[in-house]
Amino acid sequence: VPAKYAIIFIAVQYNVTYTIDDNSEQFHFYDYGPKDIATIFFYMLVAINLHAVIQEYILDKINRRLHLSKTKHSKFNESGQLAFFYLFSFLWGASILNTEEFMMNPTSLWKDYPHSRMIFQVKFFYICQIAYWLHALPELYFQKIRKEDIPRQLCYICLYIAHISGAYILNLQHLGLILMVPHYLVELIFHASRLFYFSDENKQKGFTIWALLFIMVRLLTLTLSVLTFGFGLARVENPGFSIADGNFNVLPVRIGCLGAVCLTQAWMMWKFINFQLKKWREHVKNQIPKKKITNTKNKRIKKEPNRG
């Protein structure tokens, strides 16, 4: 009896099948609707369990060997969890882009909009993405995150939820997928570099690669967003607003989406610049004592008589 209700939580809903008259081959696509909330809730619980498994069997064992301080311990756990997620999501998203050839045809971002019919991989990818970032909210309590770290983590978690859910609901799945994959690659490099840094503070080359790619991905995101919302969607053949058809191609929505992307990218660049300035100041402070020690040694050598 409960199988009818359990399937709503486990299986992807809103299957739509198309059959071409000249061919008996069937094509399966998916739409979205209220039942997706149940599916997202189920996979959010799955994400919580996977989070606990990674923490207990991998990260905690590494932490015992490294003997990190409380501050570094919290950052190590955060980067460890995110590195696993970003690696998985990047490989999965890149596989979808390669299969569907979205990158080979940029006009697919706005051509034939609205993209209200998704293949299984795309829909399940978005379901898992939303579920993961929703699971991160209760994890703030379960992991006993420090109070001073909660606002920072809460900020980027909410940004992920808002942007991914917006792309999913507004039928901008192609654009969202193309923007997520390179972004996840950059975040993967950052958190992997931070993990290596905690194990050995001399390993900092990864941060240089991350900094270069970070700027490139921000420019790519802005370029594709302006191209899609400013030019592509404005010139399609079916502009208009229709919730039933999933068509949200009207000027206020386009401006809102473009504004949200631009503001988020500007905020990320501001945080990036502050981060780099902080690192530069720390580097300068560390170099001053070294120079003083070197100058002192040189003076002592000059004062000592030549006994050779």
Tab-separated table of N, CA and C in Angstrom, residues 22-100:
chain	number	residue	atom	x	y	z
A	22	ASP	N	6.215	8.798	-37.674
A	22	ASP	CA	6.914	7.990	-38.670
A	22	ASP	C	7.778	6.904	-38.039
A	23	ASN	N	7.935	6.960	-36.730
A	23	ASN	CA	8.830	6.012	-36.066
A	23	ASN	C	8.206	5.607	-34.739
A	24	SER	N	8.328	4.364	-34.417
A	24	SER	CA	7.748	3.880	-33.157
A	24	SER	C	8.636	4.160	-31.961
A	25	GLU	N	9.801	4.756	-32.184
A	25	GLU	CA	10.719	5.036	-31.075
A	25	GLU	C	10.120	6.089	-30.153
A	26	GLN	N	10.263	5.844	-28.853
A	26	GLN	CA	9.723	6.753	-27.855
A	26	GLN	C	10.852	7.579	-27.233
A	27	PHE	N	10.522	8.847	-26.930
A	27	PHE	CA	11.482	9.745	-26.297
A	27	PHE	C	10.915	10.157	-24.939
A	28	HIS	N	11.712	9.969	-23.900
A	28	HIS	CA	11.265	10.241	-22.535
A	28	HIS	C	11.890	11.546	-22.040
A	29	PHE	N	11.038	12.458	-21.625
A	29	PHE	CA	11.477	13.728	-21.063
A	29	PHE	C	10.776	13.930	-19.712
A	30	TYR	N	11.213	14.943	-18.989
A	30	TYR	CA	10.659	15.210	-17.669
A	30	TYR	C	10.356	16.689	-17.516
A	31	ASP	N	9.270	16.945	-16.811
A	31	ASP	CA	8.868	18.299	-16.457
A	31	ASP	C	9.101	18.457	-14.956
A	32	TYR	N	8.758	19.598	-14.399
A	32	TYR	CA	8.864	19.759	-12.947
A	32	TYR	C	7.516	20.163	-12.376
A	33	GLY	N	7.336	19.945	-11.072
A	33	GLY	CA	6.074	20.251	-10.416
A	33	GLY	C	6.183	20.124	-8.916
A	34	PRO	N	5.075	20.251	-8.185
A	34	PRO	CA	5.103	20.212	-6.712
A	34	PRO	C	5.628	18.909	-6.125
A	35	LYS	N	5.461	17.788	-6.822
A	35	LYS	CA	5.933	16.507	-6.297
A	35	LYS	C	7.449	16.445	-6.197
A	36	ASP	N	8.126	17.330	-6.888
A	36	ASP	CA	9.587	17.361	-6.795
A	36	ASP	C	10.054	17.698	-5.387
A	37	ILE	N	9.210	18.370	-4.627
A	37	ILE	CA	9.573	18.715	-3.244
A	37	ILE	C	9.803	17.447	-2.424
A	38	ALA	N	8.938	16.428	-2.630
A	38	ALA	CA	9.100	15.163	-1.915
A	38	ALA	C	10.385	14.457	-2.332
A	39	THR	N	10.687	14.478	-3.631
A	39	THR	CA	11.913	13.845	-4.123
A	39	THR	C	13.143	14.550	-3.581
A	40	ILE	N	13.112	15.875	-3.570
A	40	ILE	CA	14.234	16.651	-3.031
A	40	ILE	C	14.420	16.354	-1.549
A	41	PHE	N	13.318	16.238	-0.818
A	41	PHE	CA	13.407	15.936	0.616
A	41	PHE	C	14.074	14.580	0.854
A	42	PHE	N	13.712	13.574	0.051
A	42	PHE	CA	14.301	12.247	0.219
A	42	PHE	C	15.806	12.283	-0.033
A	43	TYR	N	16.214	12.925	-1.122
A	43	TYR	CA	17.643	12.964	-1.434
A	43	TYR	C	18.410	13.909	-0.520
A	44	MET	N	17.719	14.815	0.126
A	44	MET	CA	18.353	15.611	1.169
A	44	MET	C	18.733	14.727	2.351
A	45	LEU	N	17.847	13.781	2.708
A	45	LEU	CA	18.157	12.829	3.771
A	45	LEU	C	19.318	11.920	3.368
A	46	VAL	N	19.352	11.536	2.085
A	46	VAL	CA	20.477	10.736	1.591
A	46	VAL	C	21.777	11.512	1.726
A	47	ALA	N	21.741	12.795	1.388
A	47	ALA	CA	22.934	13.632	1.483
A	47	ALA	C	23.411	13.764	2.924
A	48	ILE	N	22.481	13.854	3.871
A	48	ILE	CA	22.861	13.935	5.286
A	48	ILE	C	23.589	12.676	5.723
A	49	ASN	N	23.110	11.518	5.278
A	49	ASN	CA	23.768	10.260	5.620
A	49	ASN	C	25.139	10.144	4.971
A	50	LEU	N	25.257	10.535	3.711
A	50	LEU	CA	26.559	10.492	3.045
A	50	LEU	C	27.543	11.456	3.703
A	51	HIS	N	27.038	12.602	4.127
A	51	HIS	CA	27.861	13.575	4.834
A	51	HIS	C	28.447	12.951	6.106
A	52	ALA	N	27.605	12.241	6.845
A	52	ALA	CA	28.058	11.606	8.083
A	52	ALA	C	29.076	10.502	7.820
A	53	VAL	N	28.872	9.732	6.748
A	53	VAL	CA	29.803	8.653	6.413
A	53	VAL	C	31.181	9.205	6.045
A	54	ILE	N	31.210	10.248	5.197
A	54	ILE	CA	32.475	10.863	4.798
A	54	ILE	C	33.184	11.455	6.007
A	55	GLN	N	32.411	12.077	6.887
A	55	GLN	CA	32.998	12.696	8.067
A	55	GLN	C	33.621	11.662	8.995
A	56	GLU	N	32.892	10.590	9.252
A	56	GLU	CA	33.348	9.608	10.240
A	56	GLU	C	34.467	8.719	9.721
A	57	TYR	N	34.345	8.239	8.484
A	57	TYR	CA	35.282	7.230	7.990
A	57	TYR	C	36.467	7.802	7.219
A	58	ILE	N	36.412	9.088	6.843
A	58	ILE	CA	37.529	9.661	6.084
A	58	ILE	C	38.121	10.874	6.794
A	59	LEU	N	37.317	11.923	6.979
A	59	LEU	CA	37.845	13.180	7.490
A	59	LEU	C	38.304	13.090	8.937
A	60	ASP	N	37.530	12.411	9.784
A	60	ASP	CA	37.926	12.298	11.195
A	60	ASP	C	39.231	11.528	11.361
A	61	LYS	N	39.438	10.495	10.549
A	61	LYS	CA	40.685	9.719	10.629
A	61	LYS	C	41.886	10.558	10.207
A	62	ILE	N	41.698	11.389	9.162
A	62	ILE	CA	42.793	12.258	8.730
A	62	ILE	C	43.069	13.324	9.776
A	63	ASN	N	42.016	13.845	10.390
A	63	ASN	CA	42.183	14.877	11.426
A	63	ASN	C	42.998	14.371	12.607
A	64	ARG	N	42.795	13.125	12.989
A	64	ARG	CA	43.546	12.574	14.124
A	64	ARG	C	45.043	12.512	13.822
A	65	ARG	N	45.378	12.281	12.573
A	65	ARG	CA	46.796	12.204	12.210
A	65	ARG	C	47.448	13.583	12.111
A	66	LEU	N	46.678	14.582	11.664
A	66	LEU	CA	47.248	15.906	11.452
A	66	LEU	C	47.341	16.722	12.733
A	67	HIS	N	46.511	16.422	13.735
A	67	HIS	CA	46.499	17.151	15.018
A	67	HIS	C	46.291	18.650	14.785
A	68	LEU	N	45.208	19.004	14.107
A	68	LEU	CA	44.932	20.391	13.783
A	68	LEU	C	44.301	21.129	14.956
A	69	SER	N	44.417	22.448	14.939
A	69	SER	CA	43.761	23.267	15.953
A	69	SER	C	42.254	23.282	15.682
A	70	LYS	N	41.486	23.853	16.620
A	70	LYS	CA	40.033	23.859	16.467
A	70	LYS	C	39.602	24.646	15.235
A	71	THR	N	40.276	25.783	14.988
A	71	THR	CA	39.927	26.596	13.821
A	71	THR	C	40.228	25.853	12.529
A	72	LYS	N	41.421	25.287	12.425
A	72	LYS	CA	41.801	24.544	11.223
A	72	LYS	C	40.984	23.259	11.089
A	73	HIS	N	40.625	22.666	12.224
A	73	HIS	CA	39.821	21.447	12.202
A	73	HIS	C	38.462	21.712	11.536
A	74	SER	N	37.832	22.835	11.885
A	74	SER	CA	36.537	23.181	11.309
A	74	SER	C	36.668	23.463	9.812
A	75	LYS	N	37.716	24.206	9.428
A	75	LYS	CA	37.924	24.529	8.010
A	75	LYS	C	38.287	23.283	7.213
A	76	PHE	N	39.045	22.373	7.824
A	76	PHE	CA	39.412	21.131	7.141
A	76	PHE	C	38.172	20.291	6.852
A	77	ASN	N	37.266	20.191	7.820
A	77	ASN	CA	36.028	19.432	7.609
A	77	ASN	C	35.172	20.065	6.516
A	78	GLU	N	35.076	21.388	6.541
A	78	GLU	CA	34.281	22.086	5.530
A	78	GLU	C	34.847	21.841	4.134
A	79	SER	N	36.163	22.021	3.985
A	79	SER	CA	36.786	21.833	2.675
A	79	SER	C	36.739	20.375	2.234
A	80	GLY	N	36.866	19.447	3.180
A	80	GLY	CA	36.806	18.032	2.836
A	80	GLY	C	35.453	17.640	2.272
A	81	GLN	N	34.392	18.086	2.940
A	81	GLN	CA	33.043	17.770	2.465
A	81	GLN	C	32.770	18.412	1.109
A	82	LEU	N	33.138	19.675	0.965
A	82	LEU	CA	32.872	20.377	-0.288
A	82	LEU	C	33.723	19.832	-1.436
A	83	ALA	N	34.958	19.410	-1.139
A	83	ALA	CA	35.816	18.860	-2.192
A	83	ALA	C	35.200	17.599	-2.783
A	84	PHE	N	34.659	16.725	-1.927
A	84	PHE	CA	33.990	15.516	-2.419
A	84	PHE	C	32.792	15.887	-3.295
A	85	PHE	N	31.989	16.835	-2.820
A	85	PHE	CA	30.793	17.228	-3.559
A	85	PHE	C	31.140	17.885	-4.885
A	86	TYR	N	32.099	18.819	-4.878
A	86	TYR	CA	32.467	19.514	-6.107
A	86	TYR	C	33.070	18.558	-7.132
A	87	LEU	N	33.869	17.607	-6.669
A	87	LEU	CA	34.450	16.634	-7.597
A	87	LEU	C	33.356	15.798	-8.265
A	88	PHE	N	32.432	15.299	-7.463
A	88	PHE	CA	31.330	14.485	-7.990
A	88	PHE	C	30.458	15.293	-8.946
A	89	SER	N	30.103	16.515	-8.548
A	89	SER	CA	29.216	17.345	-9.363
A	89	SER	C	29.901	17.781	-10.658
A	90	PHE	N	31.201	18.094	-10.579
A	90	PHE	CA	31.916	18.507	-11.788
A	90	PHE	C	31.979	17.376	-12.802
A	91	LEU	N	32.310	16.171	-12.355
A	91	LEU	CA	32.391	15.032	-13.274
A	91	LEU	C	31.023	14.712	-13.876
A	92	TRP	N	29.992	14.748	-13.042
A	92	TRP	CA	28.644	14.462	-13.512
A	92	TRP	C	28.170	15.526	-14.497
A	93	GLY	N	28.340	16.797	-14.132
A	93	GLY	CA	27.912	17.885	-15.006
A	93	GLY	C	28.681	17.905	-16.315
A	94	ALA	N	30.003	17.665	-16.260
A	94	ALA	CA	30.805	17.635	-17.483
A	94	ALA	C	30.365	16.487	-18.392
A	95	SER	N	29.982	15.364	-17.793
A	95	SER	CA	29.500	14.227	-18.575
A	95	SER	C	28.205	14.582	-19.314
A	96	ILE	N	27.302	15.307	-18.646
A	96	ILE	CA	26.046	15.715	-19.291
A	96	ILE	C	26.321	16.694	-20.420
A	97	LEU	N	27.213	17.665	-20.178
A	97	LEU	CA	27.541	18.637	-21.222
A	97	LEU	C	28.164	17.953	-22.431
A	98	ASN	N	29.004	16.964	-22.178
A	98	ASN	CA	29.641	16.243	-23.278
A	98	ASN	C	28.622	15.416	-24.068
A	99	THR	N	27.695	14.789	-23.345
A	99	THR	CA	26.691	13.944	-24.012
A	99	THR	C	25.714	14.768	-24.826
A	100	GLU	N	25.243	15.869	-24.256
A	100	GLU	CA	24.232	16.691	-24.919
A	100	GLU	C	24.826	17.738	-25.861
